[in-house]
Amino acid sequence: MALEFLRVGFAPHYVNYLDGWDRQRSLHAQVLDGTAPDTVLLLEHFPVYTAGKRTEEHERPFDGTPVIPVDRGGKLTWHGPGQLVGYPVLRLQDPAKVAEYVETLEDALISVLEDYGINGERVAGRSGVWVRGRGTDRKIAAIGIRVHHGVTMHGFALNCSNDLAPYSQIIACGIADAGTTTISAEIGRTVTPNDLVARVEEELFRRRGHLVREHSVRLTDAATPDPGEAAGRSKGALL
């Protein structure tokens, strides 16, 4: 089963959020049609706040900073330089097992964190990867996805060396009683997305049997269909 990785843009060549979203939607249509392999897009964004479908008004930036509404599950979050963002666009083994897909992503990120002596954990009732202790739980990786016609969109954001100040302007992921951290903050030295992207690819590839369904890739000259034209259900996971 094929699983490809595409590094779209890293410092200083950050990716505009809307451009990245357009790229996801185009790739989603191709994976759905069978004209492209399952692919993980990896990148860093220009600074941006995005709001999932469950975002409430009081969780938005306190200073009125604009927010891009998106079609993933979850609530409000920030993306920007120093944060490794991954958008797996995959045909799932079983589209009904969204929670297992999220857990597989978490497992891969937890394994990468172990390289840096960081004990990444799950917290009951909260998706993503957390660092516990020192008085408060701190989120180090967020996950927010959409599954449309059995093919995933959106994905994960791993805090590497990003500034944490933007999180002080929002209630990140709708969680008021926890903090946010980065790999660099935890270990006291700078670790950038470029430093660990290969390890993230490696851990995801090792888990490809849990991520994607075995299927052949058809290369055709047909126009790419609009995924909204076909019947089906969309599912989201919490951020």
mmCIF file of C-alpha atoms in Angstrom:
data_model
loop_
_atom_site.group_PDB
_atom_site.id
_atom_site.type_symbol
_atom_site.label_atom_id
_atom_site.label_comp_id
_atom_site.label_asym_id
_atom_site.label_seq_id
_atom_site.Cartn_x
_atom_site.Cartn_y
_atom_site.Cartn_z
ATOM 1 C CA MET A 1 0.000 0.000 0.000
ATOM 2 C CA ALA A 2 1.411 3.358 -1.029
ATOM 3 C CA LEU A 3 1.889 6.249 1.367
ATOM 4 C CA GLU A 4 3.719 9.304 0.111
ATOM 5 C CA PHE A 5 5.024 12.400 1.882
ATOM 6 C CA LEU A 6 5.234 15.853 0.372
ATOM 7 C CA ARG A 7 7.147 18.668 2.072
ATOM 8 C CA VAL A 8 5.257 21.721 0.885
ATOM 9 C CA GLY A 9 6.995 24.623 2.608
ATOM 10 C CA PHE A 10 9.332 25.196 5.543
ATOM 11 C CA ALA A 11 11.057 28.290 6.941
ATOM 12 C CA PRO A 12 11.486 30.765 5.403
ATOM 13 C CA HIS A 13 9.044 29.555 2.735
ATOM 14 C CA TYR A 14 5.902 29.452 4.854
ATOM 15 C CA VAL A 15 2.572 28.397 3.360
ATOM 16 C CA ASN A 16 -0.473 30.664 3.392
ATOM 17 C CA TYR A 17 -3.277 28.822 5.188
ATOM 18 C CA LEU A 18 -5.849 29.236 2.419
ATOM 19 C CA ASP A 19 -3.346 28.053 -0.194
ATOM 20 C CA GLY A 20 -2.654 24.979 1.905
ATOM 21 C CA TRP A 21 -6.359 24.321 2.330
ATOM 22 C CA ASP A 22 -6.912 24.564 -1.426
ATOM 23 C CA ARG A 23 -4.102 22.088 -1.935
ATOM 24 C CA GLN A 24 -5.706 19.683 0.529
ATOM 25 C CA ARG A 25 -9.064 19.851 -1.221
ATOM 26 C CA SER A 26 -7.518 19.251 -4.621
ATOM 27 C CA LEU A 27 -5.530 16.283 -3.328
ATOM 28 C CA HIS A 28 -8.597 14.938 -1.505
ATOM 29 C CA ALA A 29 -10.524 14.851 -4.778
ATOM 30 C CA GLN A 30 -7.677 12.991 -6.477
ATOM 31 C CA VAL A 31 -7.284 10.421 -3.688
ATOM 32 C CA LEU A 32 -11.047 9.903 -3.682
ATOM 33 C CA ASP A 33 -11.000 9.389 -7.458
ATOM 34 C CA GLY A 34 -8.024 7.020 -7.291
ATOM 35 C CA THR A 35 -5.765 9.247 -9.397
ATOM 36 C CA ALA A 36 -3.330 10.052 -6.560
ATOM 37 C CA PRO A 37 -1.807 7.966 -3.772
ATOM 38 C CA ASP A 38 -2.473 8.494 -0.082
ATOM 39 C CA THR A 39 -0.309 11.483 0.768
ATOM 40 C CA VAL A 40 0.773 13.422 3.854
ATOM 41 C CA LEU A 41 1.422 17.131 3.267
ATOM 42 C CA LEU A 42 3.993 18.582 5.685
ATOM 43 C CA LEU A 43 4.621 22.290 6.156
ATOM 44 C CA GLU A 44 4.799 25.432 8.266
ATOM 45 C CA HIS A 45 2.125 28.110 7.944
ATOM 46 C CA PHE A 46 2.262 31.857 8.112
ATOM 47 C CA PRO A 47 0.643 32.920 11.442
ATOM 48 C CA VAL A 48 -3.105 32.292 11.465
ATOM 49 C CA TYR A 49 -5.974 31.428 13.791
ATOM 50 C CA THR A 50 -8.449 28.802 12.541
ATOM 51 C CA ALA A 51 -11.809 27.900 14.038
ATOM 52 C CA GLY A 52 -13.319 24.428 13.852
ATOM 53 C CA LYS A 53 -17.044 23.862 13.721
ATOM 54 C CA ARG A 54 -17.456 23.772 17.516
ATOM 55 C CA THR A 55 -15.761 27.105 18.256
ATOM 56 C CA GLU A 56 -17.748 29.409 20.534
ATOM 57 C CA GLU A 57 -17.683 33.200 20.351
ATOM 58 C CA HIS A 58 -15.976 33.734 23.737
ATOM 59 C CA GLU A 59 -13.070 31.514 22.651
ATOM 60 C CA ARG A 60 -12.024 33.815 19.802
ATOM 61 C CA PRO A 61 -8.957 36.126 20.030
ATOM 62 C CA PHE A 62 -9.386 38.734 22.745
ATOM 63 C CA ASP A 63 -7.839 41.439 20.540
ATOM 64 C CA GLY A 64 -10.181 40.899 17.587
ATOM 65 C CA THR A 65 -7.583 39.224 15.347
ATOM 66 C CA PRO A 66 -9.317 37.692 12.281
ATOM 67 C CA VAL A 67 -10.052 33.972 12.318
ATOM 68 C CA ILE A 68 -10.488 31.586 9.365
ATOM 69 C CA PRO A 69 -13.471 29.242 9.783
ATOM 70 C CA VAL A 70 -12.647 25.693 8.647
ATOM 71 C CA ASP A 71 -14.545 22.437 8.133
ATOM 72 C CA ARG A 72 -12.625 20.251 10.559
ATOM 73 C CA GLY A 73 -13.835 19.070 13.932
ATOM 74 C CA GLY A 74 -12.725 20.792 17.102
ATOM 75 C CA LYS A 75 -12.422 24.397 18.136
ATOM 76 C CA LEU A 76 -10.033 27.337 17.851
ATOM 77 C CA THR A 77 -6.293 27.003 17.393
ATOM 78 C CA TRP A 78 -3.230 28.791 16.030
ATOM 79 C CA HIS A 79 -0.760 27.805 13.320
ATOM 80 C CA GLY A 80 2.480 29.524 12.475
ATOM 81 C CA PRO A 81 6.266 29.423 12.101
ATOM 82 C CA GLY A 82 8.005 26.839 14.249
ATOM 83 C CA GLN A 83 5.031 24.480 14.257
ATOM 84 C CA LEU A 84 5.098 21.329 12.125
ATOM 85 C CA VAL A 85 1.714 20.860 10.474
ATOM 86 C CA GLY A 86 0.765 17.581 8.833
ATOM 87 C CA TYR A 87 -2.232 17.050 6.580
ATOM 88 C CA PRO A 88 -2.711 13.332 5.889
ATOM 89 C CA VAL A 89 -5.037 12.876 2.907
ATOM 90 C CA LEU A 90 -5.731 9.156 3.178
ATOM 91 C CA ARG A 91 -8.330 6.577 2.256
ATOM 92 C CA LEU A 92 -8.937 5.010 5.654
ATOM 93 C CA GLN A 93 -8.967 1.285 6.307
ATOM 94 C CA ASP A 94 -12.356 1.719 7.993
ATOM 95 C CA PRO A 95 -13.965 5.188 7.832
ATOM 96 C CA ALA A 96 -16.117 4.298 10.839
ATOM 97 C CA LYS A 97 -13.047 4.032 13.078
ATOM 98 C CA VAL A 98 -12.170 7.698 13.307
ATOM 99 C CA ALA A 99 -11.024 7.424 16.932
ATOM 100 C CA GLU A 100 -8.523 4.703 16.008
ATOM 101 C CA TYR A 101 -7.153 6.904 13.218
ATOM 102 C CA VAL A 102 -6.649 9.781 15.665
ATOM 103 C CA GLU A 103 -4.923 7.432 18.119
ATOM 104 C CA THR A 104 -2.547 6.270 15.385
ATOM 105 C CA LEU A 105 -1.528 9.868 14.687
ATOM 106 C CA GLU A 106 -1.037 10.440 18.412
ATOM 107 C CA ASP A 107 1.097 7.291 18.702
ATOM 108 C CA ALA A 108 3.392 8.467 15.907
ATOM 109 C CA LEU A 109 3.919 11.871 17.524
ATOM 110 C CA ILE A 110 4.492 10.329 20.957
ATOM 111 C CA SER A 111 7.253 8.167 19.465
ATOM 112 C CA VAL A 112 8.941 11.228 17.950
ATOM 113 C CA LEU A 113 8.794 13.079 21.276
ATOM 114 C CA GLU A 114 10.598 10.167 22.947
ATOM 115 C CA ASP A 115 13.654 11.024 20.833
ATOM 116 C CA TYR A 116 13.896 14.268 22.816
ATOM 117 C CA GLY A 117 13.297 12.746 26.231
ATOM 118 C CA ILE A 118 9.728 14.067 26.347
ATOM 119 C CA ASN A 119 7.019 11.813 27.732
ATOM 120 C CA GLY A 120 4.052 12.619 25.530
ATOM 121 C CA GLU A 121 0.743 11.327 26.856
ATOM 122 C CA ARG A 122 -2.944 11.142 26.110
ATOM 123 C CA VAL A 123 -5.387 12.818 28.469
ATOM 124 C CA ALA A 124 -8.787 11.188 28.872
ATOM 125 C CA GLY A 125 -11.482 13.098 27.029
ATOM 126 C CA ARG A 126 -9.000 15.339 25.210
ATOM 127 C CA SER A 127 -7.412 14.606 21.833
ATOM 128 C CA GLY A 128 -3.846 15.462 20.949
ATOM 129 C CA VAL A 129 -0.609 14.835 22.835
ATOM 130 C CA TRP A 130 0.125 16.289 26.237
ATOM 131 C CA VAL A 131 3.019 16.803 28.638
ATOM 132 C CA ARG A 132 2.000 16.399 32.254
ATOM 133 C CA GLY A 133 3.538 17.535 35.524
ATOM 134 C CA ARG A 134 4.840 20.836 36.938
ATOM 135 C CA GLY A 135 1.340 21.694 38.105
ATOM 136 C CA THR A 136 -0.536 21.778 34.789
ATOM 137 C CA ASP A 137 -1.127 19.705 31.682
ATOM 138 C CA ARG A 138 0.477 21.269 28.604
ATOM 139 C CA LYS A 139 -0.618 20.493 25.043
ATOM 140 C CA ILE A 140 2.303 19.896 22.703
ATOM 141 C CA ALA A 141 0.436 18.537 19.679
ATOM 142 C CA ALA A 142 -3.109 19.192 18.466
ATOM 143 C CA ILE A 143 -5.212 17.023 16.187
ATOM 144 C CA GLY A 144 -8.296 18.095 14.259
ATOM 145 C CA ILE A 145 -9.580 16.159 11.262
ATOM 146 C CA ARG A 146 -12.373 15.710 8.773
ATOM 147 C CA VAL A 147 -13.332 12.445 7.041
ATOM 148 C CA HIS A 148 -15.285 12.909 3.825
ATOM 149 C CA HIS A 149 -16.315 9.891 1.738
ATOM 150 C CA GLY A 150 -13.778 7.809 3.663
ATOM 151 C CA VAL A 151 -10.826 10.114 2.866
ATOM 152 C CA THR A 152 -9.224 12.295 5.534
ATOM 153 C CA MET A 153 -8.379 15.998 5.570
ATOM 154 C CA HIS A 154 -6.716 18.368 8.057
ATOM 155 C CA GLY A 155 -4.543 16.592 10.613
ATOM 156 C CA PHE A 156 -1.994 17.445 13.308
ATOM 157 C CA ALA A 157 0.114 20.342 14.521
ATOM 158 C CA LEU A 158 3.252 19.606 16.551
ATOM 159 C CA ASN A 159 4.711 22.539 18.492
ATOM 160 C CA CYS A 160 8.467 22.551 17.879
ATOM 161 C CA SER A 161 9.982 26.030 18.249
ATOM 162 C CA ASN A 162 6.978 28.311 17.789
ATOM 163 C CA ASP A 163 6.208 31.368 19.893
ATOM 164 C CA LEU A 164 3.583 30.584 22.538
ATOM 165 C CA ALA A 165 2.369 34.184 22.819
ATOM 166 C CA PRO A 166 -0.489 33.748 20.275
ATOM 167 C CA TYR A 167 -2.083 31.178 22.577
ATOM 168 C CA SER A 168 -2.454 33.818 25.282
ATOM 169 C CA GLN A 169 -4.988 35.602 23.055
ATOM 170 C CA ILE A 170 -7.395 32.651 22.785
ATOM 171 C CA ILE A 171 -8.862 29.730 24.679
ATOM 172 C CA ALA A 172 -6.925 27.175 22.654
ATOM 173 C CA CYS A 173 -9.021 24.189 21.607
ATOM 174 C CA GLY A 174 -11.711 25.403 24.005
ATOM 175 C CA ILE A 175 -9.692 24.148 27.008
ATOM 176 C CA ALA A 176 -9.399 26.797 29.719
ATOM 177 C CA ASP A 177 -7.715 24.742 32.457
ATOM 178 C CA ALA A 178 -4.554 23.652 30.626
ATOM 179 C CA GLY A 179 -1.518 25.189 28.966
ATOM 180 C CA THR A 180 0.468 24.872 25.765
ATOM 181 C CA THR A 181 4.120 24.028 25.269
ATOM 182 C CA THR A 182 6.740 23.268 22.615
ATOM 183 C CA ILE A 183 9.555 20.764 22.264
ATOM 184 C CA SER A 184 12.061 23.605 22.534
ATOM 185 C CA ALA A 185 10.493 24.937 25.740
ATOM 186 C CA GLU A 186 10.504 21.501 27.325
ATOM 187 C CA ILE A 187 14.144 20.635 26.644
ATOM 188 C CA GLY A 188 15.778 24.071 26.692
ATOM 189 C CA ARG A 189 17.190 24.105 23.171
ATOM 190 C CA THR A 190 15.786 24.954 19.756
ATOM 191 C CA VAL A 191 14.250 22.136 17.735
ATOM 192 C CA THR A 192 12.652 23.245 14.469
ATOM 193 C CA PRO A 193 10.121 21.461 12.252
ATOM 194 C CA ASN A 194 12.906 20.796 9.759
ATOM 195 C CA ASP A 195 14.882 19.003 12.479
ATOM 196 C CA LEU A 196 12.259 16.321 13.017
ATOM 197 C CA VAL A 197 10.102 16.117 9.891
ATOM 198 C CA ALA A 198 11.986 13.022 8.694
ATOM 199 C CA ARG A 199 11.261 11.257 11.989
ATOM 200 C CA VAL A 200 7.560 12.121 11.746
ATOM 201 C CA GLU A 201 7.511 10.660 8.239
ATOM 202 C CA GLU A 202 9.250 7.532 9.501
ATOM 203 C CA GLU A 203 6.795 6.952 12.347
ATOM 204 C CA LEU A 204 3.757 7.516 10.136
ATOM 205 C CA PHE A 205 5.147 5.207 7.460
ATOM 206 C CA ARG A 206 5.696 2.477 10.058
ATOM 207 C CA ARG A 207 1.990 2.713 10.885
ATOM 208 C CA ARG A 208 0.749 2.800 7.297
ATOM 209 C CA GLY A 209 -1.021 -0.518 7.743
ATOM 210 C CA HIS A 210 -3.255 1.151 10.349
ATOM 211 C CA LEU A 211 -3.717 4.337 8.336
ATOM 212 C CA VAL A 212 -4.581 3.479 4.754
ATOM 213 C CA ARG A 213 -6.595 0.925 2.834
ATOM 214 C CA GLU A 214 -4.849 -1.145 0.210
ATOM 215 C CA HIS A 215 -6.011 0.065 -3.191
ATOM 216 C CA SER A 216 -4.575 0.636 -6.630
ATOM 217 C CA VAL A 217 -3.845 4.084 -8.036
ATOM 218 C CA ARG A 218 -5.452 4.815 -11.392
ATOM 219 C CA LEU A 219 -3.882 7.450 -13.620
ATOM 220 C CA THR A 220 -6.384 8.955 -16.012
ATOM 221 C CA ASP A 221 -6.895 12.097 -18.057
ATOM 222 C CA ALA A 222 -10.386 12.618 -16.691
ATOM 223 C CA ALA A 223 -11.201 15.902 -15.023
ATOM 224 C CA THR A 224 -10.904 15.840 -11.238
ATOM 225 C CA PRO A 225 -14.406 15.489 -9.776
ATOM 226 C CA ASP A 226 -15.832 17.800 -7.166
ATOM 227 C CA PRO A 227 -15.941 15.703 -3.962
ATOM 228 C CA GLY A 228 -19.116 17.526 -3.002
ATOM 229 C CA GLU A 229 -20.967 15.990 -5.958
ATOM 230 C CA ALA A 230 -20.909 12.466 -4.594
ATOM 231 C CA ALA A 231 -23.162 11.216 -1.854
ATOM 232 C CA GLY A 232 -21.652 10.454 1.511
ATOM 233 C CA ARG A 233 -21.154 11.585 5.074
ATOM 234 C CA SER A 234 -18.470 13.740 6.641
ATOM 235 C CA LYS A 235 -17.087 13.126 10.078
ATOM 236 C CA GLY A 236 -14.952 15.269 12.340
ATOM 237 C CA ALA A 237 -12.730 14.629 15.335
ATOM 238 C CA LEU A 238 -12.093 16.931 18.237
ATOM 239 C CA LEU A 239 -9.082 19.229 18.221
#
